N, CA and C atoms as an extended XYZ file, in Angstrom:
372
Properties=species:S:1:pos:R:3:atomname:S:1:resname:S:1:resid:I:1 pbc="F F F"
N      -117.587      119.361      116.870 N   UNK     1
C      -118.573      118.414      116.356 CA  UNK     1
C      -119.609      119.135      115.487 C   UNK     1
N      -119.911      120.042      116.127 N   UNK     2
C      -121.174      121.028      115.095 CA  UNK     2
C      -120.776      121.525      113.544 C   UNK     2
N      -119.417      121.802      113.724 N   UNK     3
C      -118.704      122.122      113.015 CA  UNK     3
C      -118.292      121.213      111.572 C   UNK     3
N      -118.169      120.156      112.150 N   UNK     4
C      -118.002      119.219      111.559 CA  UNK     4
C      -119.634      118.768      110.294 C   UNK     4
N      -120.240      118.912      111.199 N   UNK     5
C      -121.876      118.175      110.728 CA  UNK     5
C      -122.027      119.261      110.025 C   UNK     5
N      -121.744      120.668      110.190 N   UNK     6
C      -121.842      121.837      109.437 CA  UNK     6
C      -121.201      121.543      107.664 C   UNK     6
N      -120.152      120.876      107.959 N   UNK     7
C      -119.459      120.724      106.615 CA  UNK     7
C      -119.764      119.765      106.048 C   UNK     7
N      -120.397      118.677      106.878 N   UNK     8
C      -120.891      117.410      105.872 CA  UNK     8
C      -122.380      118.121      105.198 C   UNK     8
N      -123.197      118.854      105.812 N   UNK     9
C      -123.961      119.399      105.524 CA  UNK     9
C      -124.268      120.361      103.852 C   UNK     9
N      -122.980      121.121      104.243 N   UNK    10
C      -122.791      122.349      102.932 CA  UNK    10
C      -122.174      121.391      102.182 C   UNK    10
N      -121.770      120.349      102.211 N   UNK    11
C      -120.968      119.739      101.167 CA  UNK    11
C      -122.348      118.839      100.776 C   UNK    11
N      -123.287      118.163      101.125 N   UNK    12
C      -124.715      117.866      100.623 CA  UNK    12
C      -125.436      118.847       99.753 C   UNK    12
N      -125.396      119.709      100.354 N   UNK    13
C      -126.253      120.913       99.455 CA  UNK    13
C      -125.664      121.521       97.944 C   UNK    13
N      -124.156      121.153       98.390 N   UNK    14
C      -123.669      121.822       97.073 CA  UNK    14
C      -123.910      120.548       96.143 C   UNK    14
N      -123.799      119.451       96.721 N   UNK    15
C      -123.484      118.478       95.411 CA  UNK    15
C      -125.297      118.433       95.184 C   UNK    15
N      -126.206      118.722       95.697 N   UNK    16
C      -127.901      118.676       95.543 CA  UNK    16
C      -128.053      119.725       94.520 C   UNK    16
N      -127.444      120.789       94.481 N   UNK    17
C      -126.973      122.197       94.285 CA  UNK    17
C      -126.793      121.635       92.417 C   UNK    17
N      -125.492      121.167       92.589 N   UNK    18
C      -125.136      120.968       91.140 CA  UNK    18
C      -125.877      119.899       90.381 C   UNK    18
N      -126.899      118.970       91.473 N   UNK    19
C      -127.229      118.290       90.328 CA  UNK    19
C      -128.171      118.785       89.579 C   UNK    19
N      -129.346      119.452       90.133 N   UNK    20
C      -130.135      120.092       90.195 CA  UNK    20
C      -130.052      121.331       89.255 C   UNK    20
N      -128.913      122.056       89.012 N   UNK    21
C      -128.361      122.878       87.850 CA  UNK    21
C      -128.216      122.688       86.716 C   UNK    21
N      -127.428      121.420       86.465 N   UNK    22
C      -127.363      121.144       85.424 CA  UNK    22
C      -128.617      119.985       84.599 C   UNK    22
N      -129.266      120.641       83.579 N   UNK    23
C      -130.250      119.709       82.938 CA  UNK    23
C      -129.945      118.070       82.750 C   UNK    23
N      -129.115      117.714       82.354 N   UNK    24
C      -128.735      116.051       82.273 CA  UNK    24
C      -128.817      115.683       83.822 C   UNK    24
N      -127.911      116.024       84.429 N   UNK    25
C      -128.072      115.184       85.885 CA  UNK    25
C      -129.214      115.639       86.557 C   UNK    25
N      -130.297      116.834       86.145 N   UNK    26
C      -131.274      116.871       87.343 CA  UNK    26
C      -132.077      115.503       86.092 C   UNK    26
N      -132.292      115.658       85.456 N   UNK    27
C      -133.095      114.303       84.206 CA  UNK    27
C      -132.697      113.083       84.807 C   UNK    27
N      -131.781      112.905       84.613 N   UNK    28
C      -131.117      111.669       85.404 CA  UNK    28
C      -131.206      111.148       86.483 C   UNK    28
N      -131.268      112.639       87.597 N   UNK    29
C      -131.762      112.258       89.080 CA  UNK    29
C      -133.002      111.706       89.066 C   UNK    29
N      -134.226      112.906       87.975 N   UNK    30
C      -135.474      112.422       88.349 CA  UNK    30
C      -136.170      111.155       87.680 C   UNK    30
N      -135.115      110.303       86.758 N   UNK    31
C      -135.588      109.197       86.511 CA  UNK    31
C      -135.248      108.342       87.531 C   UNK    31
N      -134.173      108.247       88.095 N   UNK    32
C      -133.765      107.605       89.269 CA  UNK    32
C      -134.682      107.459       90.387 C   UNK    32
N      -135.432      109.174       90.842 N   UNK    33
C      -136.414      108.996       91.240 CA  UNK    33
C      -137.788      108.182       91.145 C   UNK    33
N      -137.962      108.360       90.045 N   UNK    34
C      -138.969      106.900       89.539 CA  UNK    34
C      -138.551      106.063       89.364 C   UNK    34
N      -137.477      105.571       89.318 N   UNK    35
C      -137.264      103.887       89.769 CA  UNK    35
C      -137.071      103.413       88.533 C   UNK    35
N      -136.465      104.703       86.893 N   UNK    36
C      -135.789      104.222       85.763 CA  UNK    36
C      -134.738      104.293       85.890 C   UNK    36
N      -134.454      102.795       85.047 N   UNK    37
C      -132.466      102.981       84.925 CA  UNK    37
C      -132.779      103.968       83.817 C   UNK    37
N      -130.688      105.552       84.019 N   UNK    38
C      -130.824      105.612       82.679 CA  UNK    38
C      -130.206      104.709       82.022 C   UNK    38
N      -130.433      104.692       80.515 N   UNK    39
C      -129.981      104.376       79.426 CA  UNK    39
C      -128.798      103.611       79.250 C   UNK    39
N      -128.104      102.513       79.142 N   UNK    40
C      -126.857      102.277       78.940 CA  UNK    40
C      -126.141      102.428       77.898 C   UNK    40
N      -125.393      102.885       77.541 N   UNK    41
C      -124.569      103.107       75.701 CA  UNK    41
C      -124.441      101.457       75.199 C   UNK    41
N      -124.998      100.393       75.860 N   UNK    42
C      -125.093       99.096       74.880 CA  UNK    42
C      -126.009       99.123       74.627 C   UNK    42
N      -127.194       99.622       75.622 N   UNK    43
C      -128.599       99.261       74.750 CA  UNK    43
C      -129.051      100.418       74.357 C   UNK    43
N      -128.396      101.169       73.312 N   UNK    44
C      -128.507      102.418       72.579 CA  UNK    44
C      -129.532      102.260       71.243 C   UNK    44
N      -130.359      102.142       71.884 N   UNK    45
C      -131.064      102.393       70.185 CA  UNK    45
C      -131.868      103.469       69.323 C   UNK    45
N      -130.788      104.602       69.833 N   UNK    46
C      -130.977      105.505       69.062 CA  UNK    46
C      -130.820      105.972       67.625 C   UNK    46
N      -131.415      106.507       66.803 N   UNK    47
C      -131.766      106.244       65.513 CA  UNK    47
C      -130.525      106.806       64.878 C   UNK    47
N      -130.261      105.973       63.284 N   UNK    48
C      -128.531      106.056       62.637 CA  UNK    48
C      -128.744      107.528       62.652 C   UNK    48
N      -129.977      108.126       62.466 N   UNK    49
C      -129.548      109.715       61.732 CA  UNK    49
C      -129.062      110.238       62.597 C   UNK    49
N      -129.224      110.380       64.360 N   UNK    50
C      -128.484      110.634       65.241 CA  UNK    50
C      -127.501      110.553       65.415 C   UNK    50
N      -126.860      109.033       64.721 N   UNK    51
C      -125.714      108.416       65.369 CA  UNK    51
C      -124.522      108.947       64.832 C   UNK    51
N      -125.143      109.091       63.568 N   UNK    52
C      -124.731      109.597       61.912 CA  UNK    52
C      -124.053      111.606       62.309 C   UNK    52
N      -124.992      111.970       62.680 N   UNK    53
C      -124.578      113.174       63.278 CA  UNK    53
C      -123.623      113.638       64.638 C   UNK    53
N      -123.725      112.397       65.235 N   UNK    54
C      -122.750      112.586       66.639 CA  UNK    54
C      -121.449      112.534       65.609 C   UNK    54
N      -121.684      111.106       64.991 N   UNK    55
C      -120.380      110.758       64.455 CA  UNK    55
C      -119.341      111.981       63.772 C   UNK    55
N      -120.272      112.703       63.145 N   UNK    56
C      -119.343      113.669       61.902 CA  UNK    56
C      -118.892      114.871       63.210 C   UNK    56
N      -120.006      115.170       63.848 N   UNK    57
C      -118.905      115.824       64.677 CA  UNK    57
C      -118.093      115.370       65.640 C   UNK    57
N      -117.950      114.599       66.049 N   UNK    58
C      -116.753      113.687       66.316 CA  UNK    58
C      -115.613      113.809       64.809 C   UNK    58
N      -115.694      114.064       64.254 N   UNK    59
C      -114.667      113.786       62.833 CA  UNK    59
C      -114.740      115.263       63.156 C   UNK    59
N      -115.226      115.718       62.968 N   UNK    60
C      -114.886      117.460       62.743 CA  UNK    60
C      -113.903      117.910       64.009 C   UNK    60
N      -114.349      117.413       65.349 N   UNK    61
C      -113.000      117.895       66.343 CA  UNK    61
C      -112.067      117.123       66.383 C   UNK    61
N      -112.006      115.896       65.441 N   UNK    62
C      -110.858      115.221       65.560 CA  UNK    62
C      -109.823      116.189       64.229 C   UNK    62
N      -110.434      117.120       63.603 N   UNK    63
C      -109.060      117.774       62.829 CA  UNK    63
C      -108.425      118.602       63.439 C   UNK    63
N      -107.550      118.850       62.590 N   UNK    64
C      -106.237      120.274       63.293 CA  UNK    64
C      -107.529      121.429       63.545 C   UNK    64
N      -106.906      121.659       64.929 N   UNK    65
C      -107.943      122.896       65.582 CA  UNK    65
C      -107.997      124.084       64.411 C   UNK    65
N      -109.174      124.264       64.645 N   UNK    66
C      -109.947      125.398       63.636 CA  UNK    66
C      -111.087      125.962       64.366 C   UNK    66
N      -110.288      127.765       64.607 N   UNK    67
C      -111.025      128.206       65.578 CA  UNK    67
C      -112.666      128.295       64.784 C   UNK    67
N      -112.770      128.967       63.653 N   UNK    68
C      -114.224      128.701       62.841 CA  UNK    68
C      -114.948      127.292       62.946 C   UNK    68
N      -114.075      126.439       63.221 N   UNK    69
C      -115.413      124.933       62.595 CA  UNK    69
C      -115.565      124.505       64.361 C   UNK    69
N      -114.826      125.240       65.595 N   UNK    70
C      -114.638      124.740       67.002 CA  UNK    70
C      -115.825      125.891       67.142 C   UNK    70
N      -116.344      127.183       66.750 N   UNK    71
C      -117.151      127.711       67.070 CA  UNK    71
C      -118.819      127.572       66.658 C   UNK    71
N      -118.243      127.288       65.201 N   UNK    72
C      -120.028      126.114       64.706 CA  UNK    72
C      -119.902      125.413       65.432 C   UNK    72
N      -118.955      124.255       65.845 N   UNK    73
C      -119.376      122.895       66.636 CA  UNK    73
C      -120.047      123.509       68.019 C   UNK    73
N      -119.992      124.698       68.911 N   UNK    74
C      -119.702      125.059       69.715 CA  UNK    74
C      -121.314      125.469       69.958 C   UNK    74
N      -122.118      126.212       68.655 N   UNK    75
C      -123.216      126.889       68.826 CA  UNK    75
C      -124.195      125.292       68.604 C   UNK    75
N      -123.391      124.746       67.252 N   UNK    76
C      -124.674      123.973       67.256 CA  UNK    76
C      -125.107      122.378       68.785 C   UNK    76
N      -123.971      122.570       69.207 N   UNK    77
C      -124.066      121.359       70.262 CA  UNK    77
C      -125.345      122.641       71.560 C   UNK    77
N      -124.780      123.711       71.570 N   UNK    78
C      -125.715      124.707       72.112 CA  UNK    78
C      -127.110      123.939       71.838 C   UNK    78
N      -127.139      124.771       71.156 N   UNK    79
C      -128.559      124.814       70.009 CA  UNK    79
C      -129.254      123.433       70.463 C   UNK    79
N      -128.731      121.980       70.101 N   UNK    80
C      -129.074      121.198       70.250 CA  UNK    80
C      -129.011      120.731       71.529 C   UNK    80
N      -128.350      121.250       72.604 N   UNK    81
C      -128.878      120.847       74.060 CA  UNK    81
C      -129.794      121.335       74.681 C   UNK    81
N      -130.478      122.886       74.336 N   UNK    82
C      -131.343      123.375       74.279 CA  UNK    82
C      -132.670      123.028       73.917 C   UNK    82
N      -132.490      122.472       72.531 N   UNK    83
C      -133.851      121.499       72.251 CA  UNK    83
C      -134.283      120.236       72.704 C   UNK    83
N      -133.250      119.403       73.345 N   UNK    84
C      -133.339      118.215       74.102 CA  UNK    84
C      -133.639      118.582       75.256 C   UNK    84
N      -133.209      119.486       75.947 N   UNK    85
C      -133.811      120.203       77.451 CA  UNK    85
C      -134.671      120.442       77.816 C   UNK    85
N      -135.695      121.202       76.398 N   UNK    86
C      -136.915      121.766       76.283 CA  UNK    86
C      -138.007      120.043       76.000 C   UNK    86
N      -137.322      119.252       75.253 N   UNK    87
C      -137.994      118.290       74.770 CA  UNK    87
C      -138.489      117.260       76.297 C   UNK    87
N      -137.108      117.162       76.956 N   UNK    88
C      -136.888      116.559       78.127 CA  UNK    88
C      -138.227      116.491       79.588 C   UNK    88
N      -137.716      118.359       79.074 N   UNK    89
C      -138.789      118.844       80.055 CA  UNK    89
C      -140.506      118.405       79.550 C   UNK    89
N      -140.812      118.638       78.377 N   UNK    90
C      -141.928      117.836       78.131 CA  UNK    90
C      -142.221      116.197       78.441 C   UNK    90
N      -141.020      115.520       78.263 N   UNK    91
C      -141.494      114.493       78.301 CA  UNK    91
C      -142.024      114.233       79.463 C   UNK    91
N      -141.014      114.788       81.114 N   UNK    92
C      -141.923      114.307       82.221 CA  UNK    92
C      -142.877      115.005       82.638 C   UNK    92
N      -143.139      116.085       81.955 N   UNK    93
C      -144.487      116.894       82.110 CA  UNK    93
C      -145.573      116.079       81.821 C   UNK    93
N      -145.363      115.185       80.843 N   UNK    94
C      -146.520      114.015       80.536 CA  UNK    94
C      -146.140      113.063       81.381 C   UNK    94
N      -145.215      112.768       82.005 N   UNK    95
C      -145.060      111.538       82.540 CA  UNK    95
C      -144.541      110.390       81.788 C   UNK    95
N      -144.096      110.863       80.499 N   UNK    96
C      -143.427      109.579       79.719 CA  UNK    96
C      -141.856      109.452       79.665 C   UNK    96
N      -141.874      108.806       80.751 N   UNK    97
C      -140.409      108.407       81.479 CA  UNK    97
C      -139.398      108.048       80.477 C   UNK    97
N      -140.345      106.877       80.071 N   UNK    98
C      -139.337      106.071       78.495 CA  UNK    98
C      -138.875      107.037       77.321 C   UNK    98
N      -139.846      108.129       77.320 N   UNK    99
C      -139.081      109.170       76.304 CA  UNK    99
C      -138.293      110.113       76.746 C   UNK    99
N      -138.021      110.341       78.160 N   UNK   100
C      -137.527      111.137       78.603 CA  UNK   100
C      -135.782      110.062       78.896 C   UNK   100
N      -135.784      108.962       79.350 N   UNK   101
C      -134.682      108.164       79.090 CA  UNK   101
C      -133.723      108.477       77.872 C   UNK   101
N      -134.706      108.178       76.897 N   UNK   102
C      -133.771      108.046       75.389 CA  UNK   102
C      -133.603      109.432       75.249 C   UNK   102
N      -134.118      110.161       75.479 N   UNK   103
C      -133.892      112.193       75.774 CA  UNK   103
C      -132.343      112.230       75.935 C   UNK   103
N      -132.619      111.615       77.467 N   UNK   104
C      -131.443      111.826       78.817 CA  UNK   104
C      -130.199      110.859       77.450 C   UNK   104
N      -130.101      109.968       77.105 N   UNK   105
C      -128.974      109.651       76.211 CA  UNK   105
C      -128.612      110.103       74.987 C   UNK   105
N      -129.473      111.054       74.596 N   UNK   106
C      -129.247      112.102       73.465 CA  UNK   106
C      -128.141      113.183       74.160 C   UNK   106
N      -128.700      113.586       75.240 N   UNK   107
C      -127.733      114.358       75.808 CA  UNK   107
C      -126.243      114.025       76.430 C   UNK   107
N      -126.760      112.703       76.721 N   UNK   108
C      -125.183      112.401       77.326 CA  UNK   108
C      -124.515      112.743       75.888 C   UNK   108
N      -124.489      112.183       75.081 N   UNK   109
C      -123.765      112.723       73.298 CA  UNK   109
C      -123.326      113.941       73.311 C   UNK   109
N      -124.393      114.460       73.598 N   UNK   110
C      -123.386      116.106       73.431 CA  UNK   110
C      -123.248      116.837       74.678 C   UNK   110
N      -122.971      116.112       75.730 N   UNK   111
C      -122.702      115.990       76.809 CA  UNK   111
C      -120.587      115.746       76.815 C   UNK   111
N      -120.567      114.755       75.983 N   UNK   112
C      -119.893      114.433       76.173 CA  UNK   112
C      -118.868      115.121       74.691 C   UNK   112
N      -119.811      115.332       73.807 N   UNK   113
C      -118.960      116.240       72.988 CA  UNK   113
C      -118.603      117.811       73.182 C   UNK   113
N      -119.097      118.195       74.183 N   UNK   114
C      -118.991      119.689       74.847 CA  UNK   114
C      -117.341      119.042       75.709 C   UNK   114
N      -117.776      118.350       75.836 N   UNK   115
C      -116.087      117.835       77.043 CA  UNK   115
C      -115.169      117.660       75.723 C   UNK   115
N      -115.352      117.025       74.468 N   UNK   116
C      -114.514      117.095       73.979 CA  UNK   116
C      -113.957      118.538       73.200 C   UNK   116
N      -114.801      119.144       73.046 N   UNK   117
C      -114.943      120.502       72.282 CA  UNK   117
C      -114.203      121.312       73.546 C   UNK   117
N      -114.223      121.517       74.686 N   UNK   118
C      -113.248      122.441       75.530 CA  UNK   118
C      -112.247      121.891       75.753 C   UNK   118
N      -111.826      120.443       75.613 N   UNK   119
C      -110.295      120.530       75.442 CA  UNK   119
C      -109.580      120.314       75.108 C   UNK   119
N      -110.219      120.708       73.668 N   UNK   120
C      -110.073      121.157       72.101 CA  UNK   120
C      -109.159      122.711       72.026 C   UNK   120
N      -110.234      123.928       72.349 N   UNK   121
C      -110.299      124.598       73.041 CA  UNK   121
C      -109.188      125.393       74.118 C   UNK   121
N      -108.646      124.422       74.831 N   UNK   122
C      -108.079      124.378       75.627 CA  UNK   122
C      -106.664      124.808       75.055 C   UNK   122
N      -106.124      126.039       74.966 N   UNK   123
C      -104.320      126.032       74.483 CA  UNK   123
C      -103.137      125.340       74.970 C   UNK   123
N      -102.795      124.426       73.924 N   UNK   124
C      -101.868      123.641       74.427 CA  UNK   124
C      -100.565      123.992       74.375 C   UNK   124
């Protein structure tokens, strides 16, 4: 029995563990914590120049793999999760939840283009 509660236990901590690691889901947790939904991708109203830029790189990993244009895509999704992280972190330093939301859905974007970029990546 101890044993048992032992493993439901370490298996709590790890998943507390990872959310907490990674910048999007600890953002995510701590809007949750305040009692914001995040963001839904219908009520996206994030600005075209954004949208405009997800888009092309989306077109850029949709060509025949190219280890050069998979390693720009690679630094600049970097680069730019870095500045949303840093931005993020300001926003709830002020307490402005609502900017920290539309933050948290900037990132899901290249959140989700890092998933597409490794298995890209990935030798088939």
């Amino acid at each position: 029995k101890e044993q048992h509660y032992s493993q439901q236990h370490s298996s709590l901590i790890n998943k507390a563990y990872q959310t907490l690691l990674n910048p999007l889901s600890r953002g995510l947790y701590l809007l949750e914590l305040n009692g914001v939904e995040p963001a839904q991708e219908t009520d996206c109203d994030a600005d075209s120049a954004f949208l405009t830029e997800i888009m092309e790189i989306n077109e850029k990993l949709a060509e025949p793999k190219n280890e050069d244009i998979l390693e720009e895509i690679e630094t600049l999704i970097k680069v730019k999760q870095e500045e949303l992280t840093k931005e993020v972190t300001a926003a709830f330093e002020r307490d402005d939840l609502q900017e920290a939301k539309k933050l948290l859905a900037k990132m899901k974007y290249f959140a989700n283009l890092e998933d597409k970029l490794k298995n890209k990546k990935i030798p088939s």
